[in-house]
mmCIF file of C-alpha atoms in Angstrom:
data_model
loop_
_atom_site.group_PDB
_atom_site.id
_atom_site.type_symbol
_atom_site.label_atom_id
_atom_site.label_comp_id
_atom_site.label_asym_id
_atom_site.label_seq_id
_atom_site.Cartn_x
_atom_site.Cartn_y
_atom_site.Cartn_z
ATOM 1 C CA MET A 1 -179.389 200.698 -8.645
ATOM 2 C CA ASN A 2 -180.706 201.589 -5.239
ATOM 3 C CA ALA A 3 -180.698 204.268 -2.544
ATOM 4 C CA THR A 4 -179.646 203.691 1.039
ATOM 5 C CA PRO A 5 -180.889 206.010 3.803
ATOM 6 C CA PHE A 6 -178.319 206.070 6.595
ATOM 7 C CA GLU A 7 -176.763 208.364 9.217
ATOM 8 C CA TRP A 8 -173.698 208.988 7.055
ATOM 9 C CA PHE A 9 -172.373 211.940 9.084
ATOM 10 C CA GLY A 10 -173.071 210.845 12.673
ATOM 11 C CA THR A 11 -175.557 213.676 13.223
ATOM 12 C CA ASN A 12 -178.684 211.541 13.815
ATOM 13 C CA GLU A 13 -179.917 212.802 10.443
ATOM 14 C CA LYS A 14 -180.355 210.339 7.593
ATOM 15 C CA PHE A 15 -179.460 211.031 3.980
ATOM 16 C CA ALA A 16 -180.054 208.740 1.013
ATOM 17 C CA PHE A 17 -177.037 207.715 -1.042
ATOM 18 C CA HIS A 18 -178.321 206.859 -4.532
ATOM 19 C CA GLY A 19 -175.920 204.495 -6.226
ATOM 20 C CA ALA A 20 -175.485 202.277 -9.264
ATOM 21 C CA ILE A 21 -173.044 199.421 -9.694
ATOM 22 C CA ASP A 22 -172.015 197.799 -12.960
ATOM 23 C CA ASP A 23 -172.801 194.085 -12.564
ATOM 24 C CA ALA A 24 -170.083 193.069 -15.013
ATOM 25 C CA THR A 25 -167.214 194.895 -13.307
ATOM 26 C CA GLY A 26 -168.538 195.558 -9.783
ATOM 27 C CA LYS A 27 -167.543 199.215 -10.179
ATOM 28 C CA ILE A 28 -169.620 202.126 -8.936
ATOM 29 C CA VAL A 29 -170.881 203.999 -12.008
ATOM 30 C CA GLY A 30 -173.026 206.666 -10.365
ATOM 31 C CA LEU A 31 -173.566 208.286 -6.948
ATOM 32 C CA TYR A 32 -175.784 211.035 -5.618
ATOM 33 C CA LEU A 33 -176.527 212.096 -2.034
ATOM 34 C CA ALA A 34 -179.923 213.609 -1.150
ATOM 35 C CA LYS A 35 -182.035 214.179 1.946
ATOM 36 C CA ASN A 36 -184.451 211.416 0.842
ATOM 37 C CA GLU A 37 -184.681 208.673 -1.753
ATOM 38 C CA CYS A 38 -186.073 210.631 -4.679
ATOM 39 C CA LEU A 39 -186.616 210.770 -8.422
ATOM 40 C CA GLN A 40 -184.049 213.573 -8.789
ATOM 41 C CA GLY A 41 -181.398 211.392 -7.140
ATOM 42 C CA TYR A 42 -181.979 208.550 -9.597
ATOM 43 C CA PHE A 43 -182.052 210.929 -12.572
ATOM 44 C CA GLU A 44 -178.693 212.338 -11.425
ATOM 45 C CA VAL A 45 -177.221 208.815 -11.247
ATOM 46 C CA ILE A 46 -178.550 207.995 -14.739
ATOM 47 C CA TRP A 47 -177.092 211.258 -16.049
ATOM 48 C CA GLN A 48 -173.680 210.287 -14.631
ATOM 49 C CA ILE A 49 -173.876 206.799 -16.134
ATOM 50 C CA VAL A 50 -174.885 208.018 -19.584
ATOM 51 C CA ASN A 51 -172.259 210.778 -19.658
ATOM 52 C CA LYS A 52 -169.378 208.624 -18.395
ATOM 53 C CA HIS A 53 -170.210 205.178 -19.775
ATOM 54 C CA GLY A 54 -172.977 205.489 -22.365
ATOM 55 C CA ILE A 55 -176.548 204.245 -22.278
ATOM 56 C CA PRO A 56 -176.847 200.924 -20.422
ATOM 57 C CA ALA A 57 -178.907 198.077 -21.867
ATOM 58 C CA SER A 58 -180.769 197.586 -18.595
ATOM 59 C CA ILE A 59 -181.087 198.704 -14.996
ATOM 60 C CA TYR A 60 -181.817 196.350 -12.136
ATOM 61 C CA ALA A 61 -183.657 198.084 -9.292
ATOM 62 C CA ASP A 62 -186.086 197.386 -6.480
ATOM 63 C CA ARG A 63 -189.842 197.763 -6.774
ATOM 64 C CA HIS A 64 -189.914 201.292 -5.315
ATOM 65 C CA SER A 65 -192.730 203.459 -6.657
ATOM 66 C CA ILE A 66 -190.130 205.647 -8.389
ATOM 67 C CA PHE A 67 -189.338 202.723 -10.692
ATOM 68 C CA LEU A 68 -192.582 200.768 -10.907
ATOM 69 C CA SER A 69 -196.197 201.861 -10.502
ATOM 70 C CA GLN A 70 -197.798 200.301 -7.452
ATOM 71 C CA ASN A 71 -200.838 199.579 -9.643
ATOM 72 C CA ALA A 72 -198.798 197.200 -11.827
ATOM 73 C CA SER A 73 -199.214 194.329 -9.352
ATOM 74 C CA ARG A 74 -202.963 194.913 -9.120
ATOM 75 C CA LEU A 75 -203.753 193.850 -12.685
ATOM 76 C CA THR A 76 -205.390 190.457 -12.841
ATOM 77 C CA ILE A 77 -204.276 187.875 -15.384
ATOM 78 C CA GLU A 78 -207.563 188.431 -17.229
ATOM 79 C CA GLU A 79 -206.901 192.173 -17.438
ATOM 80 C CA GLN A 80 -203.368 191.545 -18.693
ATOM 81 C CA LEU A 81 -204.673 189.136 -21.357
ATOM 82 C CA GLN A 82 -207.178 191.802 -22.424
ATOM 83 C CA GLY A 83 -204.234 194.137 -23.041
ATOM 84 C CA LYS A 84 -204.810 196.448 -20.091
ATOM 85 C CA VAL A 85 -201.627 198.192 -18.982
ATOM 86 C CA VAL A 86 -200.592 200.516 -16.172
ATOM 87 C CA ASN A 87 -198.969 203.839 -16.962
ATOM 88 C CA ASP A 88 -195.210 204.020 -16.422
ATOM 89 C CA THR A 89 -193.717 206.158 -13.678
ATOM 90 C CA GLN A 90 -191.752 209.239 -14.769
ATOM 91 C CA PHE A 91 -188.541 207.272 -14.298
ATOM 92 C CA GLY A 92 -189.917 204.294 -16.225
ATOM 93 C CA ARG A 93 -191.038 206.526 -19.074
ATOM 94 C CA ALA A 94 -187.616 208.204 -19.241
ATOM 95 C CA MET A 95 -185.877 204.813 -19.354
ATOM 96 C CA LYS A 96 -188.146 203.710 -22.225
ATOM 97 C CA GLU A 97 -187.246 206.859 -24.137
ATOM 98 C CA LEU A 98 -183.559 206.043 -23.646
ATOM 99 C CA GLY A 99 -184.105 202.409 -24.664
ATOM 100 C CA ILE A 100 -183.112 201.112 -21.210
ATOM 101 C CA THR A 101 -184.915 198.015 -19.930
ATOM 102 C CA LEU A 102 -185.953 198.364 -16.300
ATOM 103 C CA ILE A 103 -185.716 195.034 -14.437
ATOM 104 C CA PRO A 104 -187.523 194.976 -11.065
ATOM 105 C CA ALA A 105 -185.827 192.877 -8.373
ATOM 106 C CA ARG A 106 -187.988 190.246 -6.724
ATOM 107 C CA SER A 107 -186.017 189.563 -3.538
ATOM 108 C CA PRO A 108 -184.129 191.523 -0.867
ATOM 109 C CA GLN A 109 -180.989 189.524 -1.680
ATOM 110 C CA ALA A 110 -181.155 190.560 -5.319
ATOM 111 C CA LYS A 111 -181.537 194.278 -4.624
ATOM 112 C CA GLY A 112 -179.107 194.461 -1.707
ATOM 113 C CA ARG A 113 -175.870 194.874 -3.619
ATOM 114 C CA VAL A 114 -175.644 198.597 -2.885
ATOM 115 C CA GLU A 115 -176.337 198.035 0.826
ATOM 116 C CA ARG A 116 -173.620 195.365 0.971
ATOM 117 C CA LEU A 117 -171.199 197.747 -0.723
ATOM 118 C CA TRP A 118 -171.954 200.483 1.851
ATOM 119 C CA GLU A 119 -172.011 197.889 4.661
ATOM 120 C CA THR A 120 -175.385 199.225 5.866
#
């Protein structure tokens, strides 16, 4: 899952295409176009996925602050061992409620599947 800002209409104005691809089949399972990469766009894609295909076991996405709190990487090992946690983002909390595991990508190559599909 990712969003790609691009000049889709040749008007010098960028819009973000939010998209999700099923890793098993390579098929697009959700799309939403918005002015910017946003929480609403990702919620719309999740809504499409759940309504058309059911609840996925996991979602693989980049480390955008919509998916993962920027404070998560600031915890030291000592703090983690003490049980300190960082609050989930709204998207992360919603995925937990649905039982969906959110997997953050660790490399540009891993998260670039949507960009390769759009050829951007």
